Short mmCIF file of C-alpha atoms and ligand atoms in Angstrom, two decimals:
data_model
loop_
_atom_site.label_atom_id
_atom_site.label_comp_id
_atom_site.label_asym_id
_atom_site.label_seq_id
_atom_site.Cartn_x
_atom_site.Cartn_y
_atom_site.Cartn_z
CA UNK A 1 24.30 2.08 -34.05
CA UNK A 2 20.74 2.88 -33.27
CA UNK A 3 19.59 3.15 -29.51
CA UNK A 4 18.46 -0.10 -29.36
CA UNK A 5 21.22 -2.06 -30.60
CA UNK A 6 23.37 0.06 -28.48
CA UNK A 7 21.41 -0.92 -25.57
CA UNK A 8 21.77 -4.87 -26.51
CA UNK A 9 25.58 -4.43 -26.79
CA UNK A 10 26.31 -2.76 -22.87
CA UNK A 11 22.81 -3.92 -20.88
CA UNK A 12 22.76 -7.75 -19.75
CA UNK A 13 20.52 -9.84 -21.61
CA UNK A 14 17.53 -10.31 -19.13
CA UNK A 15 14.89 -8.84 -20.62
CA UNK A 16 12.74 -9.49 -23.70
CA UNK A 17 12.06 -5.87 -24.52
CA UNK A 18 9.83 -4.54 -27.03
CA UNK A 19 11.85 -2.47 -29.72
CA UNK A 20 10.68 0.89 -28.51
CA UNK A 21 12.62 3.35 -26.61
CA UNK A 22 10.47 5.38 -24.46
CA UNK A 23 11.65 9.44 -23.42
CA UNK A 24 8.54 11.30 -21.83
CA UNK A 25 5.71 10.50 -20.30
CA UNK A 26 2.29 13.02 -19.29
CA UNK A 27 -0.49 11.32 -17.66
CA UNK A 28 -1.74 8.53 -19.05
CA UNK A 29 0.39 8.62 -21.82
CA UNK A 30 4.24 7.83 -23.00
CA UNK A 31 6.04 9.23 -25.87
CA UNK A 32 9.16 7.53 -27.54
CA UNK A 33 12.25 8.65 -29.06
CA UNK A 34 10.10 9.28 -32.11
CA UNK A 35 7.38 11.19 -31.05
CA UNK A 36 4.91 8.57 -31.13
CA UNK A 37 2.48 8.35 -28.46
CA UNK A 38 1.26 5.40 -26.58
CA UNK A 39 -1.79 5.32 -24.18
CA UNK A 40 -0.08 3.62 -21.21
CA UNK A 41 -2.03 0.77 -19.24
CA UNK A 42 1.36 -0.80 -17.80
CA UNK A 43 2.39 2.33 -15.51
CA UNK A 44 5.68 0.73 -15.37
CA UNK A 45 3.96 -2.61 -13.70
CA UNK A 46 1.28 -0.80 -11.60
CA UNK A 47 4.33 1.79 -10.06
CA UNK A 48 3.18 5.10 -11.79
CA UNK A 49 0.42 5.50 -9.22
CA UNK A 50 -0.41 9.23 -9.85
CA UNK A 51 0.54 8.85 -13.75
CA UNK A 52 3.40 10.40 -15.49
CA UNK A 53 4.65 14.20 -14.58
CA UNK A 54 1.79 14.45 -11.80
CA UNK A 55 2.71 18.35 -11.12
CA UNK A 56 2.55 17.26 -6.37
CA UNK A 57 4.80 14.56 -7.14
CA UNK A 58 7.19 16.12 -9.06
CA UNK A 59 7.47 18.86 -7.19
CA UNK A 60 8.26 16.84 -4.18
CA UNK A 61 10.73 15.10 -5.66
CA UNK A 62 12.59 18.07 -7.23
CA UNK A 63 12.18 19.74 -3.64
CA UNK A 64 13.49 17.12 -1.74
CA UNK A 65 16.49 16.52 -4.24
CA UNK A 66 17.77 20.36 -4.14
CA UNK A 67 17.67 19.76 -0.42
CA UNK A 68 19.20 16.56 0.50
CA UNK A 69 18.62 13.24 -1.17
CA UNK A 70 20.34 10.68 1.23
CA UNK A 71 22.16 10.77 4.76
CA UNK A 72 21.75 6.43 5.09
CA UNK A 73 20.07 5.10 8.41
CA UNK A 74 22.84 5.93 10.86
CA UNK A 75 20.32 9.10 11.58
CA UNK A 76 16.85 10.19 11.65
CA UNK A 77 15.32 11.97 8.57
CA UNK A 78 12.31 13.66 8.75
CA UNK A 79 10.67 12.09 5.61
CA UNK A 80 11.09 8.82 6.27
CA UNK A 81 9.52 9.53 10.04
CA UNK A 82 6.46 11.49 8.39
CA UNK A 83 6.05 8.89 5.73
CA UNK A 84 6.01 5.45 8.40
CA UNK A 85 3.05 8.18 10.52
CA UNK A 86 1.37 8.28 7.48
CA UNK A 87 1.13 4.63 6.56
CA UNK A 88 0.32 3.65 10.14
CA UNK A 89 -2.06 5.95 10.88
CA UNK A 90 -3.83 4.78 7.76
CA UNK A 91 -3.48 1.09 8.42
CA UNK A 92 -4.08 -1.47 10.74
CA UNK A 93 -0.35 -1.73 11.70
CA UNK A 94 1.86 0.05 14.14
CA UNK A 95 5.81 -0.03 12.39
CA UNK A 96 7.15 0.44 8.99
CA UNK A 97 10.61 -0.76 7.75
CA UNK A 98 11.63 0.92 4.28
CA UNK A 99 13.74 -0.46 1.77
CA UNK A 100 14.29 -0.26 -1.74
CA UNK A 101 12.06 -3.08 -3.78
CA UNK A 102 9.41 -5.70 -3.80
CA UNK A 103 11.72 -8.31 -3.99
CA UNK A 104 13.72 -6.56 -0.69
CA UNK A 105 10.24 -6.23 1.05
CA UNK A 106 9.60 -9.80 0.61
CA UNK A 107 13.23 -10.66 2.36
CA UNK A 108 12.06 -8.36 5.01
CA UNK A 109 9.17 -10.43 5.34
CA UNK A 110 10.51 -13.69 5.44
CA UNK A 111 13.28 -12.57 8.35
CA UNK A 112 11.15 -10.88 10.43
CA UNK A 113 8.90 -14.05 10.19
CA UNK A 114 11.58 -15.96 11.02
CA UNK A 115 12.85 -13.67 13.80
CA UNK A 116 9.08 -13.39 15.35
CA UNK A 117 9.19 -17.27 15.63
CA UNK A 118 13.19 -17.74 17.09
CA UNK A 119 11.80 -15.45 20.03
CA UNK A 120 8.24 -15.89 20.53
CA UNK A 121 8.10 -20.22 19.19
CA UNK A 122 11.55 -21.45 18.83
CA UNK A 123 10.20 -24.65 16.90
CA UNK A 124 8.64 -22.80 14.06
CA UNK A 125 10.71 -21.64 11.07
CA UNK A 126 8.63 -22.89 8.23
CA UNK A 127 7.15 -20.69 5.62
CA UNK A 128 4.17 -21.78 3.73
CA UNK A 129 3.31 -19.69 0.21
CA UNK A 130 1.48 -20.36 -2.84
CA UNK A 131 1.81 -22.21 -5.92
CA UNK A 132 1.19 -19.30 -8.52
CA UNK A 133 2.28 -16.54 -6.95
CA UNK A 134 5.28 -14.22 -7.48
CA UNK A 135 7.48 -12.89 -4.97
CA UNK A 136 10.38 -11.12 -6.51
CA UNK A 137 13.69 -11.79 -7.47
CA UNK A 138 16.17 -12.06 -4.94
CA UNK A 139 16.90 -16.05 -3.75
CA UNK A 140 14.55 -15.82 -0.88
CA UNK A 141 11.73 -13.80 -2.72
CA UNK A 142 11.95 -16.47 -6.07
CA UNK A 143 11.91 -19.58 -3.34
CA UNK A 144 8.81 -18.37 -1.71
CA UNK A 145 7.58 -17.64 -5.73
CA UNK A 146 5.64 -20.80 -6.75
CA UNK A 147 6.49 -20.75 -10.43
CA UNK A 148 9.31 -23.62 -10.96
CA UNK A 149 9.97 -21.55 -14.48
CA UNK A 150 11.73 -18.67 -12.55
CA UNK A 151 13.44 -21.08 -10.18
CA UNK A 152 15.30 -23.32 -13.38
CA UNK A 153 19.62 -22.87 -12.39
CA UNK A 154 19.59 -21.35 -9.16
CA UNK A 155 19.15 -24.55 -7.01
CA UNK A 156 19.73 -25.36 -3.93
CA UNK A 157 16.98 -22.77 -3.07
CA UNK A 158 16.66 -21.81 0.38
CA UNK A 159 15.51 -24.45 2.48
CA UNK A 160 12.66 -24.28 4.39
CA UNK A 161 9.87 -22.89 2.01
CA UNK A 162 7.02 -25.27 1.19
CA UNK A 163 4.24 -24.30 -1.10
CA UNK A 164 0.27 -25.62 -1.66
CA UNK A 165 -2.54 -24.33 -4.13
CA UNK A 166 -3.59 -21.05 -4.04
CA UNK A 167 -7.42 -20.66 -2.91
CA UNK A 168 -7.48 -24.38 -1.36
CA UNK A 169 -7.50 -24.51 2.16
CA UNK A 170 -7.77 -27.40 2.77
CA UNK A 171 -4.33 -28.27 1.09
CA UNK A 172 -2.93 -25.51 3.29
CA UNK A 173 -4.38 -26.83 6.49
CA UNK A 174 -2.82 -30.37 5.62
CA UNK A 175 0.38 -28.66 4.94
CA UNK A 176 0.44 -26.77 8.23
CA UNK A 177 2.86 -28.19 10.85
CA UNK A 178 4.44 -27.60 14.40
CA UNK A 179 6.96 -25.79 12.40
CA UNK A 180 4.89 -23.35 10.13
CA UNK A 181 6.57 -20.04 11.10
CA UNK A 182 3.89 -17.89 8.44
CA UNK A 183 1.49 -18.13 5.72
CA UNK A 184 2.79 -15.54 2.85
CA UNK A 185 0.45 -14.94 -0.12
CA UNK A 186 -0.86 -12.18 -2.48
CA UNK A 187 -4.45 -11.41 -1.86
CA UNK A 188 -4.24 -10.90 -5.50
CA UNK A 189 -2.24 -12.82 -7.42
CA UNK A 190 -0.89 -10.88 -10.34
CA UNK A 191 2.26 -11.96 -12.15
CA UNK A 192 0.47 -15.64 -11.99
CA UNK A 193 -2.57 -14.48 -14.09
CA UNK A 194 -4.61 -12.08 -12.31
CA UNK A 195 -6.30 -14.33 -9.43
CA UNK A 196 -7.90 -13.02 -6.96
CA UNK A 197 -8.59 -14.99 -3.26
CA UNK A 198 -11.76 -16.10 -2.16
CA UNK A 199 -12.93 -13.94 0.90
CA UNK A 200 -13.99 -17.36 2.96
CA UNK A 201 -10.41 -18.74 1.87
CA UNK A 202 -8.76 -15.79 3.49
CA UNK A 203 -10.99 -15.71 6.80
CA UNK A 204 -10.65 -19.34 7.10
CA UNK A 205 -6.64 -18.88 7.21
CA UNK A 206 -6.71 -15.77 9.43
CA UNK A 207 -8.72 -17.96 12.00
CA UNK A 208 -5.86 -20.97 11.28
CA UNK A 209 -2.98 -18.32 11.87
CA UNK A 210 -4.82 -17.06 15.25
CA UNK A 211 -5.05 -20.51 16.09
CA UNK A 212 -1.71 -22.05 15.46
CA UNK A 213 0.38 -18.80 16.21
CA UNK A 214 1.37 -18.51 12.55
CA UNK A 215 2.13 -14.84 10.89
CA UNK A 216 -0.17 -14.12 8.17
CA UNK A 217 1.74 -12.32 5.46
CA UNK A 218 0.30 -10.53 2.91
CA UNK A 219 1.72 -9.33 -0.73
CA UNK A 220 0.75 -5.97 -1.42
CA UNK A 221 3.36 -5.39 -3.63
CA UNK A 222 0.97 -5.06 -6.36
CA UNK A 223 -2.11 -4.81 -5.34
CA UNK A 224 -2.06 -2.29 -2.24
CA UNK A 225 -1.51 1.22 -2.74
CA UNK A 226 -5.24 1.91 -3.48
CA UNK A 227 -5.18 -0.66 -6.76
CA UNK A 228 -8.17 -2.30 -5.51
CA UNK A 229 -10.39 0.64 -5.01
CA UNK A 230 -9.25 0.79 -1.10
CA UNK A 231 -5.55 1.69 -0.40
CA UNK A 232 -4.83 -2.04 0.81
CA UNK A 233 -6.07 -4.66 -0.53
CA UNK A 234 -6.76 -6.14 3.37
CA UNK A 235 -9.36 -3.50 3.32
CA UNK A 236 -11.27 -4.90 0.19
CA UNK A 237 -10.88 -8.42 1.94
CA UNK A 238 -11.92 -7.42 5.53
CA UNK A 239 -9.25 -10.02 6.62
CA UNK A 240 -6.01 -8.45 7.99
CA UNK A 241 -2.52 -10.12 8.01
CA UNK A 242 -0.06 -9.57 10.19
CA UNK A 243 2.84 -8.51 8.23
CA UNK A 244 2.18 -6.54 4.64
CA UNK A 245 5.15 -6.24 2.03
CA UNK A 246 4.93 -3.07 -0.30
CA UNK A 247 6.29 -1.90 -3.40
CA UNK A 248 5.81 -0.41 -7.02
CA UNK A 249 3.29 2.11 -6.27
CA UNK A 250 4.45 2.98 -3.39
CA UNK A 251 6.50 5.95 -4.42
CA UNK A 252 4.88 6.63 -7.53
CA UNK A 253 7.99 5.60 -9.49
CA UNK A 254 10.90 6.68 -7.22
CA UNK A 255 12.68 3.27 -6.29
CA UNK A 256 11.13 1.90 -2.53
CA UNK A 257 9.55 -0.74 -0.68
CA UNK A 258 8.22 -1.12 2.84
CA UNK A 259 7.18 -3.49 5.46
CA UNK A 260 4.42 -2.93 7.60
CA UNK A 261 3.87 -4.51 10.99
CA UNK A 262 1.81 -4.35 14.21
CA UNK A 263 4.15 -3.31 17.56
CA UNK A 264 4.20 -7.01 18.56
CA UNK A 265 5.67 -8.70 15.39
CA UNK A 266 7.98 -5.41 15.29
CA UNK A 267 9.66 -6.39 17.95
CA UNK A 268 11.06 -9.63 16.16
CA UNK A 269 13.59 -7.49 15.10
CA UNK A 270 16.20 -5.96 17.56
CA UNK A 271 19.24 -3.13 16.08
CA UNK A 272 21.30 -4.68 14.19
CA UNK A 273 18.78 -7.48 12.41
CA UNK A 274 18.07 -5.83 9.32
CA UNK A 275 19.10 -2.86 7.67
CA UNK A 276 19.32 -1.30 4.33
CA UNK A 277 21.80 1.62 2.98
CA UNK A 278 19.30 3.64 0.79
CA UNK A 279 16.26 2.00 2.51
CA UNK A 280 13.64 5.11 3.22
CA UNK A 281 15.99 7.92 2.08
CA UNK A 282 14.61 11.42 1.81
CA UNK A 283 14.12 11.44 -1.62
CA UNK A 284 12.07 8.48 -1.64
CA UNK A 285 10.14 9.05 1.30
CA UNK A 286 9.36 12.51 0.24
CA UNK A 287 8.03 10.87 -3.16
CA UNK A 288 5.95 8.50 -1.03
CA UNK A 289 4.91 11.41 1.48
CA UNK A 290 3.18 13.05 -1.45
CA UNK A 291 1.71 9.75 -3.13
CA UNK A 292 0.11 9.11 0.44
CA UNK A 293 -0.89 12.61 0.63
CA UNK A 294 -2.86 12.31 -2.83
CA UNK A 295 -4.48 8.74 -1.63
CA UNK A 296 -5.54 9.42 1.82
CA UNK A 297 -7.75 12.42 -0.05
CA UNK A 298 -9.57 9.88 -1.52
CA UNK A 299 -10.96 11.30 -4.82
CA UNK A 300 -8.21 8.92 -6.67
CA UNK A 301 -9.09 6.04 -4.83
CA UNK A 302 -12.80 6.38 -5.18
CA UNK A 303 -11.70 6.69 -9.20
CA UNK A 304 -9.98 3.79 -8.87
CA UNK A 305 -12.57 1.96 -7.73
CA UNK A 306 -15.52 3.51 -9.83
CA UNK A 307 -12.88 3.29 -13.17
CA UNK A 308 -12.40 -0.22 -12.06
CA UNK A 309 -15.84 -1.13 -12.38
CA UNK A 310 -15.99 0.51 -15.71
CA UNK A 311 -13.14 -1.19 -16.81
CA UNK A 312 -14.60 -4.67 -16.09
CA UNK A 313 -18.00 -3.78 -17.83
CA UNK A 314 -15.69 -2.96 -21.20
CA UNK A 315 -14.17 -6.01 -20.83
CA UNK A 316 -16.98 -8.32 -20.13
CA UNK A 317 -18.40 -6.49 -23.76
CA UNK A 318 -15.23 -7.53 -25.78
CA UNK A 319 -15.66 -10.89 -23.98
CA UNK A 320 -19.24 -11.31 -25.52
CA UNK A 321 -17.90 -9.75 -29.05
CA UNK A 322 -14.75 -11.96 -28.96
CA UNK A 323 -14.32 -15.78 -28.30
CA UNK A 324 -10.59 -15.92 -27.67
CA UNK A 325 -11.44 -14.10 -24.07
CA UNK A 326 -11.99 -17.08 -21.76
CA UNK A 327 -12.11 -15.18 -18.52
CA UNK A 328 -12.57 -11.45 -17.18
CA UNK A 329 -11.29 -10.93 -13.57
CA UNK A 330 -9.27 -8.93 -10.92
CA UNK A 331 -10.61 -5.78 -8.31
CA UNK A 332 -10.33 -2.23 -8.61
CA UNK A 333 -7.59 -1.30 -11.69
CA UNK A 334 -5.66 -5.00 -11.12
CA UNK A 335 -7.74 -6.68 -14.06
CA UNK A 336 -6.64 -9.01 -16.46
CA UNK A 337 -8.64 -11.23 -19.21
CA UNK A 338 -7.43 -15.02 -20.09
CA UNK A 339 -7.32 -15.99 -23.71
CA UNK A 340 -7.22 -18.75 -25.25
CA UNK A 341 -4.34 -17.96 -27.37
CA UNK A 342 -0.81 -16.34 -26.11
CA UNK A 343 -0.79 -12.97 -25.16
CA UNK A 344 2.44 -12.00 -26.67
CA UNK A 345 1.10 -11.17 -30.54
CA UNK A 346 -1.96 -9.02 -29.27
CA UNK A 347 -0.18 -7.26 -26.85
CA UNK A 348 2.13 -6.50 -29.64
CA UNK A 349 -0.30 -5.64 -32.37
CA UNK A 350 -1.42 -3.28 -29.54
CA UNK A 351 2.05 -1.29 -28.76
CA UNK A 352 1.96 -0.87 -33.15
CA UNK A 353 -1.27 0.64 -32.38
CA UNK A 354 -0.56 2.85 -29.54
CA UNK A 355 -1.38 0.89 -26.64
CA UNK A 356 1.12 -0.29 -23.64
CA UNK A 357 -0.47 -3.69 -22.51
CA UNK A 358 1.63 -6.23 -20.35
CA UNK A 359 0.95 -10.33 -19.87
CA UNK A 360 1.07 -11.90 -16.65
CA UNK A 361 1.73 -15.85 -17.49
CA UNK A 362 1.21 -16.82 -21.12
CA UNK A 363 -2.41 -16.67 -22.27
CA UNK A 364 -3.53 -13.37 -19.95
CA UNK A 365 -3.23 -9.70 -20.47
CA UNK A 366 -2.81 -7.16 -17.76
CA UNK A 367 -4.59 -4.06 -17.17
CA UNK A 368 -3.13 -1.96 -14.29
CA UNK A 369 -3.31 1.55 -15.62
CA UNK A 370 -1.95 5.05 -13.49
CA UNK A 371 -5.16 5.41 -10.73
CA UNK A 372 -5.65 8.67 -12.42
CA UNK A 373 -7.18 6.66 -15.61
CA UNK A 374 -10.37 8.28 -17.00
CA UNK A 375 -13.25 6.67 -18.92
CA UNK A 376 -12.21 8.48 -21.89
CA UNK A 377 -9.25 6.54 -21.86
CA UNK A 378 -10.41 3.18 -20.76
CA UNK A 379 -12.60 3.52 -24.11
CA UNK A 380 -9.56 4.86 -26.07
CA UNK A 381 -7.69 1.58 -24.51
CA UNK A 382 -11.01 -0.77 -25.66
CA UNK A 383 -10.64 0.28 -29.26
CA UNK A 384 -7.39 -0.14 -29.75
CA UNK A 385 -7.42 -3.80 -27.65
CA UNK A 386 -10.54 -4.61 -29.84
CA UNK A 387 -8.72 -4.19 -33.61
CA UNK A 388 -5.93 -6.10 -32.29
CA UNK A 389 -8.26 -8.82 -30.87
CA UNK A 390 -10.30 -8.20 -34.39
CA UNK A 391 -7.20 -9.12 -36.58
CA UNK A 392 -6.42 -12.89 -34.79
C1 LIG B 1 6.73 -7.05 -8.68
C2 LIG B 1 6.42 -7.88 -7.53
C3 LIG B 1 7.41 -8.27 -6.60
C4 LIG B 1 8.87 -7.94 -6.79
O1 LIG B 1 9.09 -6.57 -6.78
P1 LIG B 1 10.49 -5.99 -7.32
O2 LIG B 1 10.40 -4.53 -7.01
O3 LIG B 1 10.55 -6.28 -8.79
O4 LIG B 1 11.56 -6.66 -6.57
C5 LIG B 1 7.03 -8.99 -5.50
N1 LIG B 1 5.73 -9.33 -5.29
C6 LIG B 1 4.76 -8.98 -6.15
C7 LIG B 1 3.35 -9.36 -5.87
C8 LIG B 1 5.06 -8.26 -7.31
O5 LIG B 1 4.11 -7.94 -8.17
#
């Protein structure tokens, strides 16, 4: 038996995998069980921050594992602590809760929402999200996710969740009740094809939440953690939310999410309301200690956003070169371009090639590349993209 069929005989069958079993990874680029090299614009779905084997990361890690990896939350850890300084000092908020996912950090969400609203408005409890977006996972995280195709078997869902169009506010203001509890969206869609919000749209709900004493919860899972060019993607909106969920790039890799929170919505939740074993261990903190440490220098953010630009400009060429490419858009290195044709055969006439390329939905392909990308390899990425967009 080969690896793979190995693999399909003792791991569940959730995934459609490309046949390639990946072993090392330097930089920008992944090498499989072969040898062969790939150029890798998927960073493990925008986690890899830093890239692969980024020598302060690493090192952290490795560190941090020879001295203690996990104790649980029954005491304080002096990672976790520096990590929650370092995310609140650098944001608008004043708490962080750590746990383990996106999916986890979306739960979070939704409870301390709920919590918030039991103490402070005792007849709210409704959550309004978007139609579109994606959320995670878990049964709370895929009820809030407004993409029926990832909800198919699992009903009853949890009550309680109600969702409208993304970018229509006026469907949202109808929607809006007595009852709404929170607004939760992505600022940047991702998973749903790479849709970004409308500033207006956003200011026009922050002024609705201020109103109507509804939380404002924002998705970062994917696009914070300097993706955009600015390390949340509030920042590149000017419109700040109340509550932020975080995830994949958080830790460069290492398994954690977070929850970030002003002192007032904090204090929805009392000891005892939420709680997670491995949530903000030392080993993941101290992963996420030195991926804040790189960001808040700001040289890989600024490349992010200057890289992000170039990326677009590529794009927008192999849009005028190639009529299959409906649409260029996204911020910062959370791009994607809509075809008119599925994105499954290029992407994998791009893997043969050399390339690591992932969809989000059906007809659009994803480019969310390490933050370290250079423009050497955003043109290495182009010509390979535009031979496999050459053969269809
Ligand atoms: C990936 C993702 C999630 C879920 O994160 P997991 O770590 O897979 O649970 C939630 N929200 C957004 C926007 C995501 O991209």
């Amino acid at each position: 038996m080969n690896t793979i069929e190995k693999g399909k005989s003792v791991v569940m069958n959730t995934y459609n995998r490309f046949p390639v079993v990946l072993e090392r990874g330097e930089g920008l680029y992944v090498y499989d069980e072969n040898g062969k090299r790939y150029l890798d614009f998927v960073a493990g779905i925008a986690v890899n921050t830093l890239g692969h084997g980024h020598p302060v990361l690493t090192k952290a890690v490795a560190e941090q594992a020879t001295k203690m990896m996990h104790v649980s939350n029954l005491y304080w850890t002096k990672p976790q602590i520096d990590l929650a300084e370092k995310l609140v000092q650098n944001s608008c908020f004043d708490k962080a809760f750590f746990c383990n996912s996106g999916a986890e950090a979306i739960e979070g969400a939704l409870k301390l929402a709920r919590k918030y609203a039991e103490k402070n408005h005792p007849e709210k409890h409704e959550i309004i999200s978007m139609e579109s977006s994606f959320h995670g996972r878990t049964l709370g995280a895929i009820t809030a996710t407004g993409q029926p195709k990832y909800q198919q078997g699992l009903k009853p869902l949890l009550p309680g969740i109600v969702h409208v169009a993304f970018n229509d506010f006026e469907a949202l203001e109808k929607a809006v009740s007595e009852k709404t509890a929170g607004i939760l969206l992505e600022p940047i869609q991702a998973e749903g094809g790479i849709i970004p919000a409308q500033k207006e749209y956003l200011q026009k709900i922050r002024k609705l939440c201020d109103e109507k004493n509804i939380l404002l919860m924002y998705d970062e899972v994917q696009c914070g953690m300097g993706r955009t060019g600015h390390l949340f993607a509030y920042e590149y909106y000017d419109v700040k939310p109340d509550i932020i969920a975080l995830a994949k790039g958080i830790a460069g890799g290492v398994p954690m999410g977070a929850l970030l929170a002003t002192d007032k919505v904090s204090d929805g939740f009392a000891p005892g309301d939420h709680a997670s074993t491995f949530g903000g261990n030392s080993l993941a903190s101290s992963a996420a200690c030195a991926v804040m440490d790189e960001l808040v220098k700001g040289s890989i953010i600024e490349n992010a956003k200057k890289q992000g630009l170039y990326l677009t400009e590529k794009l927008m060429e192999l849009k005028a070169k190639h009529e299959i490419i409906k649409d260029v858009r996204g911020v910062g290195l959370l791009q994607g371009i809509e075809l008119s044709v599925e994105a499954g055969p290029i992407i994998t006439s791009c893997i043969e090639k050399g390339l690591l390329l992932v969809g989000a939905g059906t007809h659009v392909i994803r480019f969310v590349p390490a933050l370290t990308v250079s423009k050497a390899e955003i043109d290495e990425c182009m010509t390979m993209l535009g031979e496999a967009l050459q053969e269809v």
